[in-house]
mmCIF file of C-alpha atoms and ligand atoms in Angstrom:
data_model
loop_
_atom_site.group_PDB
_atom_site.id
_atom_site.type_symbol
_atom_site.label_atom_id
_atom_site.label_comp_id
_atom_site.label_asym_id
_atom_site.label_seq_id
_atom_site.Cartn_x
_atom_site.Cartn_y
_atom_site.Cartn_z
ATOM 1 C CA UNK A 1 -52.425 11.768 -238.333
ATOM 2 C CA UNK A 2 -49.251 12.025 -240.440
ATOM 3 C CA UNK A 3 -48.945 15.503 -241.865
ATOM 4 C CA UNK A 4 -50.686 17.185 -238.923
ATOM 5 C CA UNK A 5 -48.904 19.379 -236.437
ATOM 6 C CA UNK A 6 -47.712 17.851 -233.152
ATOM 7 C CA UNK A 7 -50.360 19.918 -231.337
ATOM 8 C CA UNK A 8 -53.062 18.132 -233.335
ATOM 9 C CA UNK A 9 -51.466 14.654 -233.127
ATOM 10 C CA UNK A 10 -51.145 15.049 -229.342
ATOM 11 C CA UNK A 11 -54.934 15.150 -228.877
ATOM 12 C CA UNK A 12 -55.633 12.337 -231.372
ATOM 13 C CA UNK A 13 -53.657 9.346 -230.093
ATOM 14 C CA UNK A 14 -54.335 5.997 -231.796
ATOM 15 C CA UNK A 15 -57.363 4.302 -230.195
ATOM 16 C CA UNK A 16 -56.706 0.564 -230.163
ATOM 17 C CA UNK A 17 -59.557 -1.939 -230.326
ATOM 18 C CA UNK A 18 -58.180 -5.454 -229.925
ATOM 19 C CA UNK A 19 -58.321 -7.460 -233.157
ATOM 20 C CA UNK A 20 -57.490 -11.177 -233.381
ATOM 21 C CA UNK A 21 -57.987 -11.643 -229.637
ATOM 22 C CA UNK A 22 -60.382 -10.334 -227.031
ATOM 23 C CA UNK A 23 -60.025 -9.290 -223.409
ATOM 24 C CA UNK A 24 -61.262 -11.942 -220.979
ATOM 25 C CA UNK A 25 -62.215 -9.353 -218.395
ATOM 26 C CA UNK A 26 -64.137 -6.157 -219.067
ATOM 27 C CA UNK A 27 -61.734 -3.229 -219.689
ATOM 28 C CA UNK A 28 -62.351 0.147 -218.075
ATOM 29 C CA UNK A 29 -63.751 2.588 -220.621
ATOM 30 C CA UNK A 30 -63.140 5.730 -218.620
ATOM 31 C CA UNK A 31 -63.907 8.134 -221.466
ATOM 32 C CA UNK A 32 -67.284 9.744 -222.025
ATOM 33 C CA UNK A 33 -66.692 10.758 -225.658
ATOM 34 C CA UNK A 34 -67.756 8.607 -228.611
ATOM 35 C CA UNK A 35 -67.985 9.675 -232.231
ATOM 36 C CA UNK A 36 -70.145 8.515 -235.152
ATOM 37 C CA UNK A 37 -69.965 8.197 -238.935
ATOM 38 C CA UNK A 38 -73.379 9.797 -239.511
ATOM 39 C CA UNK A 39 -75.691 12.237 -237.751
ATOM 40 C CA UNK A 40 -78.469 9.625 -238.011
ATOM 41 C CA UNK A 41 -76.451 7.121 -235.977
ATOM 42 C CA UNK A 42 -75.771 9.793 -233.370
ATOM 43 C CA UNK A 43 -79.476 10.707 -233.231
ATOM 44 C CA UNK A 44 -80.418 7.037 -232.686
ATOM 45 C CA UNK A 45 -78.037 6.825 -229.728
ATOM 46 C CA UNK A 46 -80.273 9.221 -227.746
ATOM 47 C CA UNK A 47 -83.200 6.819 -227.828
ATOM 48 C CA UNK A 48 -82.704 4.183 -225.144
ATOM 49 C CA UNK A 49 -80.530 2.185 -222.765
ATOM 50 C CA UNK A 50 -79.372 -0.368 -225.348
ATOM 51 C CA UNK A 51 -78.326 2.016 -228.129
ATOM 52 C CA UNK A 52 -74.772 2.843 -229.260
ATOM 53 C CA UNK A 53 -72.554 4.631 -226.742
ATOM 54 C CA UNK A 54 -72.687 8.357 -227.176
ATOM 55 C CA UNK A 55 -72.218 10.224 -223.885
ATOM 56 C CA UNK A 56 -71.554 8.350 -220.656
ATOM 57 C CA UNK A 57 -74.508 9.780 -218.714
ATOM 58 C CA UNK A 58 -76.661 7.769 -221.139
ATOM 59 C CA UNK A 59 -74.419 4.694 -221.283
ATOM 60 C CA UNK A 60 -70.840 3.459 -221.063
ATOM 61 C CA UNK A 61 -69.406 0.047 -222.105
ATOM 62 C CA UNK A 62 -67.988 -0.834 -218.672
ATOM 63 C CA UNK A 63 -71.173 0.257 -216.927
ATOM 64 C CA UNK A 64 -73.270 -1.715 -219.426
ATOM 65 C CA UNK A 65 -71.149 -4.795 -218.718
ATOM 66 C CA UNK A 66 -72.148 -4.478 -215.042
ATOM 67 C CA UNK A 67 -75.788 -3.879 -215.978
ATOM 68 C CA UNK A 68 -75.954 -6.943 -218.223
ATOM 69 C CA UNK A 69 -74.165 -9.127 -215.651
ATOM 70 C CA UNK A 70 -76.494 -8.200 -212.774
ATOM 71 C CA UNK A 71 -79.600 -8.363 -215.015
ATOM 72 C CA UNK A 72 -78.614 -11.921 -215.872
ATOM 73 C CA UNK A 73 -77.893 -12.898 -212.256
ATOM 74 C CA UNK A 74 -81.277 -11.506 -211.165
ATOM 75 C CA UNK A 75 -83.158 -12.982 -214.147
ATOM 76 C CA UNK A 76 -84.153 -9.536 -215.485
ATOM 77 C CA UNK A 77 -84.463 -8.104 -219.002
ATOM 78 C CA UNK A 78 -82.181 -5.138 -218.339
ATOM 79 C CA UNK A 79 -80.612 -3.031 -215.601
ATOM 80 C CA UNK A 80 -79.637 0.519 -214.769
ATOM 81 C CA UNK A 81 -76.462 1.080 -212.742
ATOM 82 C CA UNK A 82 -76.364 4.235 -210.619
ATOM 83 C CA UNK A 83 -73.932 6.226 -208.508
ATOM 84 C CA UNK A 84 -75.255 4.766 -205.231
ATOM 85 C CA UNK A 85 -78.000 2.525 -203.888
ATOM 86 C CA UNK A 86 -80.048 5.625 -203.096
ATOM 87 C CA UNK A 87 -79.464 6.736 -206.701
ATOM 88 C CA UNK A 88 -81.211 3.539 -207.831
ATOM 89 C CA UNK A 89 -84.073 3.982 -205.320
ATOM 90 C CA UNK A 90 -84.524 7.601 -206.483
ATOM 91 C CA UNK A 91 -84.346 6.741 -210.184
ATOM 92 C CA UNK A 92 -87.047 4.078 -209.773
ATOM 93 C CA UNK A 93 -89.403 6.072 -207.530
ATOM 94 C CA UNK A 94 -89.017 9.449 -209.237
ATOM 95 C CA UNK A 95 -89.043 7.802 -212.658
ATOM 96 C CA UNK A 96 -92.316 5.963 -212.085
ATOM 97 C CA UNK A 97 -94.359 8.146 -209.714
ATOM 98 C CA UNK A 98 -96.130 11.431 -210.144
ATOM 99 C CA UNK A 99 -98.070 13.727 -207.834
ATOM 100 C CA UNK A 100 -101.341 12.119 -206.686
ATOM 101 C CA UNK A 101 -100.002 8.563 -206.934
ATOM 102 C CA UNK A 102 -100.170 6.173 -203.989
ATOM 103 C CA UNK A 103 -97.522 3.718 -202.793
ATOM 104 C CA UNK A 104 -97.691 0.831 -200.316
ATOM 105 C CA UNK A 105 -94.388 0.273 -198.500
ATOM 106 C CA UNK A 106 -93.305 -1.961 -195.664
ATOM 107 C CA UNK A 107 -92.432 -0.149 -192.433
ATOM 108 C CA UNK A 108 -89.053 -1.813 -191.870
ATOM 109 C CA UNK A 109 -87.169 0.020 -194.621
ATOM 110 C CA UNK A 110 -83.621 1.252 -195.055
ATOM 111 C CA UNK A 111 -83.560 4.717 -193.375
ATOM 112 C CA UNK A 112 -82.651 6.589 -196.568
ATOM 113 C CA UNK A 113 -85.557 5.010 -198.445
ATOM 114 C CA UNK A 114 -87.943 5.804 -195.578
ATOM 115 C CA UNK A 115 -86.787 9.449 -195.616
ATOM 116 C CA UNK A 116 -87.297 9.588 -199.401
ATOM 117 C CA UNK A 117 -90.868 8.295 -199.015
ATOM 118 C CA UNK A 118 -91.521 11.027 -196.428
ATOM 119 C CA UNK A 119 -90.122 13.602 -198.846
ATOM 120 C CA UNK A 120 -92.208 12.240 -201.707
ATOM 121 C CA UNK A 121 -95.289 12.585 -199.519
ATOM 122 C CA UNK A 122 -94.567 16.067 -198.163
ATOM 123 C CA UNK A 123 -93.064 17.781 -201.189
ATOM 124 C CA UNK A 124 -94.298 15.838 -204.209
ATOM 125 C CA UNK A 125 -97.793 14.769 -203.179
ATOM 126 C CA UNK A 126 -97.199 11.031 -203.409
ATOM 127 C CA UNK A 127 -99.151 9.307 -200.649
ATOM 128 C CA UNK A 128 -97.565 6.356 -198.852
ATOM 129 C CA UNK A 129 -99.292 3.701 -196.733
ATOM 130 C CA UNK A 130 -96.859 1.828 -194.510
ATOM 131 C CA UNK A 131 -97.659 -1.808 -193.713
ATOM 132 C CA UNK A 132 -95.909 -4.280 -191.392
ATOM 133 C CA UNK A 133 -95.194 -6.650 -194.289
ATOM 134 C CA UNK A 134 -96.344 -9.797 -192.490
ATOM 135 C CA UNK A 135 -99.505 -10.635 -194.392
ATOM 136 C CA UNK A 136 -100.424 -9.973 -198.068
ATOM 137 C CA UNK A 137 -103.933 -9.022 -196.881
ATOM 138 C CA UNK A 138 -102.312 -5.744 -195.699
ATOM 139 C CA UNK A 139 -101.663 -4.920 -199.378
ATOM 140 C CA UNK A 140 -105.157 -5.855 -200.504
ATOM 141 C CA UNK A 141 -106.629 -3.609 -197.791
ATOM 142 C CA UNK A 142 -104.353 -0.659 -198.641
ATOM 143 C CA UNK A 143 -104.890 -0.816 -202.426
ATOM 144 C CA UNK A 144 -106.526 2.225 -204.072
ATOM 145 C CA UNK A 145 -107.242 3.103 -207.700
ATOM 146 C CA UNK A 146 -104.201 5.411 -207.653
ATOM 147 C CA UNK A 147 -101.795 2.828 -206.149
ATOM 148 C CA UNK A 148 -98.797 2.493 -208.479
ATOM 149 C CA UNK A 149 -96.372 0.284 -206.600
ATOM 150 C CA UNK A 150 -95.657 -1.905 -203.584
ATOM 151 C CA UNK A 151 -92.175 -1.399 -202.120
ATOM 152 C CA UNK A 152 -90.558 -4.256 -200.158
ATOM 153 C CA UNK A 153 -87.161 -5.383 -198.848
ATOM 154 C CA UNK A 154 -86.257 -9.083 -198.966
ATOM 155 C CA UNK A 155 -84.481 -8.947 -195.592
ATOM 156 C CA UNK A 156 -84.887 -5.759 -193.547
ATOM 157 C CA UNK A 157 -82.327 -3.927 -191.492
ATOM 158 C CA UNK A 158 -81.557 -4.447 -188.598
ATOM 159 C CA UNK A 159 -84.515 -6.633 -187.616
ATOM 160 C CA UNK A 160 -83.819 -9.231 -190.382
ATOM 161 C CA UNK A 161 -87.581 -9.302 -191.095
ATOM 162 C CA UNK A 162 -88.113 -11.485 -194.191
ATOM 163 C CA UNK A 163 -90.910 -10.534 -196.599
ATOM 164 C CA UNK A 164 -92.861 -13.222 -198.411
ATOM 165 C CA UNK A 165 -92.263 -11.748 -201.879
ATOM 166 C CA UNK A 166 -94.291 -14.352 -203.852
ATOM 167 C CA UNK A 167 -97.323 -13.810 -201.598
ATOM 168 C CA UNK A 168 -97.050 -9.999 -201.729
ATOM 169 C CA UNK A 169 -96.552 -9.847 -205.501
ATOM 170 C CA UNK A 170 -99.476 -12.276 -205.938
ATOM 171 C CA UNK A 171 -101.630 -9.798 -203.985
ATOM 172 C CA UNK A 172 -101.300 -7.305 -206.889
ATOM 173 C CA UNK A 173 -101.121 -9.737 -209.805
ATOM 174 C CA UNK A 174 -103.647 -8.964 -212.514
ATOM 175 C CA UNK A 175 -103.412 -5.234 -211.689
ATOM 176 C CA UNK A 176 -101.045 -2.534 -213.011
ATOM 177 C CA UNK A 177 -99.465 -2.176 -209.562
ATOM 178 C CA UNK A 178 -95.727 -2.884 -209.657
ATOM 179 C CA UNK A 179 -93.770 -4.813 -207.042
ATOM 180 C CA UNK A 180 -90.364 -3.286 -206.264
ATOM 181 C CA UNK A 181 -87.957 -5.213 -204.024
ATOM 182 C CA UNK A 182 -84.720 -3.997 -202.447
ATOM 183 C CA UNK A 183 -82.656 -7.205 -202.451
ATOM 184 C CA UNK A 184 -79.434 -5.684 -201.060
ATOM 185 C CA UNK A 185 -79.297 -8.123 -198.115
ATOM 186 C CA UNK A 186 -79.887 -11.318 -200.133
ATOM 187 C CA UNK A 187 -78.005 -11.207 -203.456
ATOM 188 C CA UNK A 188 -78.282 -14.537 -205.319
ATOM 189 C CA UNK A 189 -79.842 -16.087 -202.213
ATOM 190 C CA UNK A 190 -83.198 -14.788 -203.436
ATOM 191 C CA UNK A 191 -84.178 -13.819 -206.996
ATOM 192 C CA UNK A 192 -87.270 -11.614 -206.499
ATOM 193 C CA UNK A 193 -88.139 -11.525 -210.239
ATOM 194 C CA UNK A 194 -88.622 -15.316 -210.127
ATOM 195 C CA UNK A 195 -91.148 -14.623 -207.346
ATOM 196 C CA UNK A 196 -93.164 -12.052 -209.284
ATOM 197 C CA UNK A 197 -91.267 -8.797 -208.631
ATOM 198 C CA UNK A 198 -91.109 -6.224 -211.449
ATOM 199 C CA UNK A 199 -88.034 -4.325 -210.278
ATOM 200 C CA UNK A 200 -85.132 -5.372 -208.031
ATOM 201 C CA UNK A 201 -82.843 -2.817 -206.410
ATOM 202 C CA UNK A 202 -79.394 -3.313 -204.888
ATOM 203 C CA UNK A 203 -77.010 -1.051 -203.111
ATOM 204 C CA UNK A 204 -73.987 -2.520 -204.942
ATOM 205 C CA UNK A 205 -71.946 -0.745 -202.276
ATOM 206 C CA UNK A 206 -72.661 -3.838 -200.172
ATOM 207 C CA UNK A 207 -72.420 -7.513 -201.230
ATOM 208 C CA UNK A 208 -72.249 -7.140 -205.020
ATOM 209 C CA UNK A 209 -68.978 -5.174 -204.955
ATOM 210 C CA UNK A 210 -68.161 -6.690 -201.583
ATOM 211 C CA UNK A 211 -64.806 -5.151 -200.713
ATOM 212 C CA UNK A 212 -65.738 -1.825 -199.178
ATOM 213 C CA UNK A 213 -64.258 0.189 -202.054
ATOM 214 C CA UNK A 214 -67.332 1.161 -204.100
ATOM 215 C CA UNK A 215 -70.423 3.337 -203.740
ATOM 216 C CA UNK A 216 -72.971 2.170 -206.283
ATOM 217 C CA UNK A 217 -76.476 0.954 -206.957
ATOM 218 C CA UNK A 218 -78.452 -0.902 -209.576
ATOM 219 C CA UNK A 219 -82.085 -1.429 -210.553
ATOM 220 C CA UNK A 220 -82.993 -4.567 -212.528
ATOM 221 C CA UNK A 221 -86.184 -4.679 -214.608
ATOM 222 C CA UNK A 222 -88.315 -7.684 -215.532
ATOM 223 C CA UNK A 223 -89.787 -5.728 -218.443
ATOM 224 C CA UNK A 224 -87.755 -3.715 -221.033
ATOM 225 C CA UNK A 225 -90.479 -1.020 -221.163
ATOM 226 C CA UNK A 226 -89.968 -0.313 -217.437
ATOM 227 C CA UNK A 227 -86.210 -0.187 -218.023
ATOM 228 C CA UNK A 228 -86.743 2.413 -220.760
ATOM 229 C CA UNK A 229 -89.008 4.562 -218.533
ATOM 230 C CA UNK A 230 -86.640 4.587 -215.561
ATOM 231 C CA UNK A 231 -83.563 5.052 -217.798
ATOM 232 C CA UNK A 232 -85.169 8.152 -219.366
ATOM 233 C CA UNK A 233 -85.596 9.655 -215.908
ATOM 234 C CA UNK A 234 -82.119 8.585 -214.738
ATOM 235 C CA UNK A 235 -80.596 10.442 -217.680
ATOM 236 C CA UNK A 236 -82.269 13.603 -216.335
ATOM 237 C CA UNK A 237 -81.485 12.787 -212.705
ATOM 238 C CA UNK A 238 -77.823 12.250 -213.561
ATOM 239 C CA UNK A 239 -77.212 9.564 -210.963
ATOM 240 C CA UNK A 240 -75.033 7.358 -213.159
ATOM 241 C CA UNK A 241 -72.390 4.808 -212.232
ATOM 242 C CA UNK A 242 -68.779 5.808 -212.710
ATOM 243 C CA UNK A 243 -66.932 3.368 -215.018
ATOM 244 C CA UNK A 244 -64.230 2.597 -212.466
ATOM 245 C CA UNK A 245 -66.825 1.863 -209.758
ATOM 246 C CA UNK A 246 -68.670 -0.320 -212.290
ATOM 247 C CA UNK A 247 -65.450 -2.160 -213.121
ATOM 248 C CA UNK A 248 -64.698 -2.817 -209.434
ATOM 249 C CA UNK A 249 -68.268 -4.085 -209.015
ATOM 250 C CA UNK A 250 -67.974 -6.449 -212.016
ATOM 251 C CA UNK A 251 -64.792 -7.781 -210.422
ATOM 252 C CA UNK A 252 -66.635 -8.217 -207.119
ATOM 253 C CA UNK A 253 -69.453 -10.139 -208.829
ATOM 254 C CA UNK A 254 -67.067 -12.985 -209.603
ATOM 255 C CA UNK A 255 -66.904 -13.982 -205.952
ATOM 256 C CA UNK A 256 -70.424 -13.075 -204.779
ATOM 257 C CA UNK A 257 -71.714 -16.684 -204.779
ATOM 258 C CA UNK A 258 -68.781 -17.917 -202.678
ATOM 259 C CA UNK A 259 -68.710 -14.887 -200.389
ATOM 260 C CA UNK A 260 -72.415 -14.878 -199.677
ATOM 261 C CA UNK A 261 -72.505 -18.640 -199.081
ATOM 262 C CA UNK A 262 -69.602 -18.455 -196.626
ATOM 263 C CA UNK A 263 -70.964 -15.332 -194.908
ATOM 264 C CA UNK A 264 -74.351 -17.050 -194.495
ATOM 265 C CA UNK A 265 -72.695 -20.141 -192.965
ATOM 266 C CA UNK A 266 -70.638 -18.053 -190.549
ATOM 267 C CA UNK A 267 -73.649 -15.885 -189.625
ATOM 268 C CA UNK A 268 -75.733 -18.984 -188.809
ATOM 269 C CA UNK A 269 -72.892 -20.390 -186.719
ATOM 270 C CA UNK A 270 -72.438 -17.118 -184.782
ATOM 271 C CA UNK A 271 -76.207 -16.653 -184.389
ATOM 272 C CA UNK A 272 -76.376 -20.058 -182.665
ATOM 273 C CA UNK A 273 -73.446 -19.257 -180.354
ATOM 274 C CA UNK A 274 -74.914 -15.836 -179.485
ATOM 275 C CA UNK A 275 -78.325 -17.349 -178.731
ATOM 276 C CA UNK A 276 -76.676 -19.599 -176.121
ATOM 277 C CA UNK A 277 -74.764 -16.751 -174.430
ATOM 278 C CA UNK A 278 -76.157 -15.574 -171.055
ATOM 279 C CA UNK A 279 -75.706 -11.845 -171.829
ATOM 280 C CA UNK A 280 -77.772 -12.090 -175.017
ATOM 281 C CA UNK A 281 -81.549 -11.994 -174.634
ATOM 282 C CA UNK A 282 -82.512 -12.464 -178.282
ATOM 283 C CA UNK A 283 -80.935 -13.119 -181.674
ATOM 284 C CA UNK A 284 -82.547 -12.025 -184.943
ATOM 285 C CA UNK A 285 -81.413 -14.257 -187.799
ATOM 286 C CA UNK A 286 -83.794 -15.815 -190.349
ATOM 287 C CA UNK A 287 -81.858 -19.088 -190.288
ATOM 288 C CA UNK A 288 -82.751 -19.688 -186.614
ATOM 289 C CA UNK A 289 -85.899 -21.751 -186.037
ATOM 290 C CA UNK A 290 -87.330 -19.215 -183.571
ATOM 291 C CA UNK A 291 -87.152 -16.339 -186.093
ATOM 292 C CA UNK A 292 -90.717 -15.086 -186.778
ATOM 293 C CA UNK A 293 -90.339 -15.614 -190.554
ATOM 294 C CA UNK A 294 -88.183 -18.738 -190.412
ATOM 295 C CA UNK A 295 -90.647 -20.684 -192.571
ATOM 296 C CA UNK A 296 -90.702 -17.888 -195.172
ATOM 297 C CA UNK A 297 -86.887 -17.808 -195.109
ATOM 298 C CA UNK A 298 -86.683 -21.571 -195.691
ATOM 299 C CA UNK A 299 -88.752 -21.139 -198.841
ATOM 300 C CA UNK A 300 -87.274 -17.867 -200.084
ATOM 301 C CA UNK A 301 -83.668 -18.254 -198.956
ATOM 302 C CA UNK A 302 -83.097 -22.022 -199.121
ATOM 303 C CA UNK A 303 -79.319 -21.715 -199.586
ATOM 304 C CA UNK A 304 -78.615 -19.354 -196.699
ATOM 305 C CA UNK A 305 -80.096 -16.363 -194.896
ATOM 306 C CA UNK A 306 -77.317 -13.854 -195.600
ATOM 307 C CA UNK A 307 -74.500 -12.376 -193.576
ATOM 308 C CA UNK A 308 -76.359 -9.903 -191.361
ATOM 309 C CA UNK A 309 -77.738 -10.695 -187.915
ATOM 310 C CA UNK A 310 -78.793 -8.640 -184.917
ATOM 311 C CA UNK A 311 -78.858 -9.434 -181.216
ATOM 312 C CA UNK A 312 -80.159 -7.851 -178.023
ATOM 313 C CA UNK A 313 -77.965 -7.342 -174.984
ATOM 314 C CA UNK A 314 -79.495 -7.665 -171.518
ATOM 315 C CA UNK A 315 -77.653 -4.505 -170.416
ATOM 316 C CA UNK A 316 -79.616 -2.266 -172.836
ATOM 317 C CA UNK A 317 -78.270 0.950 -174.366
ATOM 318 C CA UNK A 318 -75.052 1.156 -172.310
ATOM 319 C CA UNK A 319 -74.161 -2.482 -172.956
ATOM 320 C CA UNK A 320 -74.853 -2.168 -176.694
ATOM 321 C CA UNK A 321 -72.683 0.907 -177.002
ATOM 322 C CA UNK A 322 -69.910 -0.616 -174.849
ATOM 323 C CA UNK A 323 -69.969 -3.843 -176.910
ATOM 324 C CA UNK A 324 -69.619 -1.947 -180.182
ATOM 325 C CA UNK A 325 -66.562 -0.132 -178.808
ATOM 326 C CA UNK A 326 -65.012 -3.280 -177.288
ATOM 327 C CA UNK A 327 -64.692 -5.344 -180.471
ATOM 328 C CA UNK A 328 -61.141 -5.468 -181.790
ATOM 329 C CA UNK A 329 -61.044 -7.645 -184.907
ATOM 330 C CA UNK A 330 -64.531 -6.581 -185.940
ATOM 331 C CA UNK A 331 -64.841 -2.948 -187.019
ATOM 332 C CA UNK A 332 -67.297 -0.432 -185.576
ATOM 333 C CA UNK A 333 -68.882 1.048 -188.679
ATOM 334 C CA UNK A 334 -72.075 1.659 -190.588
ATOM 335 C CA UNK A 335 -71.862 -0.434 -193.751
ATOM 336 C CA UNK A 336 -72.362 -4.152 -194.386
ATOM 337 C CA UNK A 337 -71.735 -6.875 -196.933
ATOM 338 C CA UNK A 338 -67.960 -6.414 -197.093
ATOM 339 C CA UNK A 339 -65.232 -9.036 -196.665
ATOM 340 C CA UNK A 340 -64.551 -7.593 -193.202
ATOM 341 C CA UNK A 341 -66.997 -7.882 -190.304
ATOM 342 C CA UNK A 342 -68.642 -4.761 -188.899
ATOM 343 C CA UNK A 343 -70.842 -4.009 -185.902
ATOM 344 C CA UNK A 344 -73.113 -1.130 -185.216
ATOM 345 C CA UNK A 345 -75.280 -0.170 -182.227
ATOM 346 C CA UNK A 346 -78.234 1.717 -183.777
ATOM 347 C CA UNK A 347 -79.500 3.271 -180.493
ATOM 348 C CA UNK A 348 -76.228 5.161 -179.922
ATOM 349 C CA UNK A 349 -75.427 5.939 -183.571
ATOM 350 C CA UNK A 350 -77.800 5.882 -186.578
ATOM 351 C CA UNK A 351 -80.966 6.028 -184.421
ATOM 352 C CA UNK A 352 -79.562 8.092 -181.505
ATOM 353 C CA UNK A 353 -82.371 10.704 -181.660
ATOM 354 C CA UNK A 354 -85.020 8.052 -180.940
ATOM 355 C CA UNK A 355 -86.245 7.233 -177.425
ATOM 356 C CA UNK A 356 -87.019 3.665 -176.296
ATOM 357 C CA UNK A 357 -90.652 3.847 -177.468
ATOM 358 C CA UNK A 358 -89.799 5.096 -180.980
ATOM 359 C CA UNK A 359 -87.026 2.515 -181.247
ATOM 360 C CA UNK A 360 -89.472 -0.218 -180.234
ATOM 361 C CA UNK A 361 -91.941 0.977 -182.891
ATOM 362 C CA UNK A 362 -89.171 0.510 -185.474
ATOM 363 C CA UNK A 363 -88.502 -2.975 -184.087
ATOM 364 C CA UNK A 364 -85.168 -1.963 -182.558
ATOM 365 C CA UNK A 365 -84.235 -2.471 -178.902
ATOM 366 C CA UNK A 366 -82.002 -0.146 -176.896
ATOM 367 C CA UNK A 367 -79.472 -2.966 -176.641
ATOM 368 C CA UNK A 368 -79.754 -4.151 -180.264
ATOM 369 C CA UNK A 369 -76.418 -4.684 -182.000
ATOM 370 C CA UNK A 370 -76.185 -5.356 -185.748
ATOM 371 C CA UNK A 371 -73.386 -7.583 -186.994
ATOM 372 C CA UNK A 372 -72.411 -7.874 -190.646
ATOM 373 C CA UNK A 373 -70.371 -11.059 -190.876
ATOM 374 C CA UNK A 374 -67.340 -10.937 -193.172
ATOM 375 C CA UNK A 375 -64.994 -13.640 -194.403
ATOM 376 C CA UNK A 376 -62.864 -13.990 -191.268
ATOM 377 C CA UNK A 377 -62.825 -17.459 -189.650
ATOM 378 C CA UNK A 378 -65.925 -17.735 -187.415
ATOM 379 C CA UNK A 379 -63.810 -18.946 -184.466
ATOM 380 C CA UNK A 380 -61.759 -15.731 -184.610
ATOM 381 C CA UNK A 381 -64.946 -13.681 -184.798
ATOM 382 C CA UNK A 382 -66.404 -15.569 -181.832
ATOM 383 C CA UNK A 383 -63.255 -14.979 -179.750
ATOM 384 C CA UNK A 384 -63.631 -11.247 -180.436
ATOM 385 C CA UNK A 385 -67.386 -11.277 -179.702
ATOM 386 C CA UNK A 386 -66.880 -13.190 -176.423
ATOM 387 C CA UNK A 387 -64.253 -10.787 -175.105
ATOM 388 C CA UNK A 388 -66.394 -7.781 -176.114
ATOM 389 C CA UNK A 389 -69.454 -9.326 -174.384
ATOM 390 C CA UNK A 390 -67.371 -9.862 -171.237
ATOM 391 C CA UNK A 391 -66.292 -6.195 -171.242
ATOM 392 C CA UNK A 392 -69.729 -4.813 -172.068
ATOM 393 C CA UNK A 393 -71.933 -6.747 -169.638
HETATM 394 N N1 PLP B 401 -80.914 -0.191 -199.520
HETATM 395 C C1 PLP B 401 -80.455 -0.823 -198.434
HETATM 396 C C2 PLP B 401 -81.158 -2.051 -197.941
HETATM 397 C C3 PLP B 401 -79.328 -0.345 -197.754
HETATM 398 O O1 PLP B 401 -78.877 -0.993 -196.664
HETATM 399 C C4 PLP B 401 -78.686 0.829 -198.235
HETATM 400 C C5 PLP B 401 -77.513 1.386 -197.548
HETATM 401 O O2 PLP B 401 -77.132 0.945 -196.482
HETATM 402 C C6 PLP B 401 -79.215 1.456 -199.363
HETATM 403 C C7 PLP B 401 -80.322 0.925 -199.999
HETATM 404 C C8 PLP B 401 -78.595 2.707 -199.906
HETATM 405 O O3 PLP B 401 -77.397 2.393 -200.554
HETATM 406 P P1 PLP B 401 -76.191 3.414 -200.759
HETATM 407 O O4 PLP B 401 -75.600 3.690 -199.413
HETATM 408 O O5 PLP B 401 -75.281 2.682 -201.689
HETATM 409 O O6 PLP B 401 -76.758 4.649 -201.372
#
């Protein structure tokens, strides 16, 4: 830049690429501008998710680092990182479905996904058949010529219902129907692609980033052609991951195996203690032998059932609400999968518009409390839970 005016030099600082050594961690490429030697190279960069970086809505090095890392952890061929978990759900559903298509989805779904399915049905003419998700025969019965995909969650919220992914994906094997699994609650504990899934979705907001400082999502594809199709739509949708959020998530990935293992151990411990408490009428945790899908969980989640459990308080709605306000170490809040523990009482918060009958239809009791177990010592969590139970009941 010697010979140019200061005004010109100021906007063309030297761009340093390390030579002779390499960064051990992924740097943050915050910029969205990349330039090329030839117009042909630039034209090629428009073509797909693995091309040269050109404009960050189509791809960014830090975001691609996250995509490759999660694709590898999930055993997929490629991945698409998005601005939120719902961004990933939208990119997959809107990218693959068109008016007149039919979808089979399990009833116990994340609320945002359920609302999107209702929207798809009402405004976009995509028909949805909801099934309980207990028996693969439900899928065989619901199948139609225009069925395009089956949508499942490994572990559902807040009931902790576990879906037998190998059995459900086998029900559509040999057809063109895709199996899509939201694996947010069971990262690394279950690898749905190994069990026949075509697409795996995560809200990376939860366990994958793990520290409560990121909103993000990701979809992992078993087949590169599916990746290409959904990527093309995501570029139009514009729900892309921000490089800094992607960088924080890559950093979070380093400790996911240890965090999830410890959170699963603590959750099992607390589930056992809660089940023995006189104010608790029922505990929902797949690791407990009386859980309705305990046998499925033993097969699908052999190393731990995750960090989320739910329990029913004998005192119903008032007791559930009072318990959620009485915890001191544990936070009262809506998210999950973070290093800190959180409780939520659906009947007085996220599901407050529903009466007892509608709650029951969704598998939620008036006194159901959801607990996302963090990395605190389980004895400290139990001390907090015991004092809150004493106040609430
Ligand atoms: N899927 C599941 C299972 C979730 O629990 C959530 C959020 O709680 C989402 C998807 C949506 O993720 P996000 O809030 O990152 O958009």
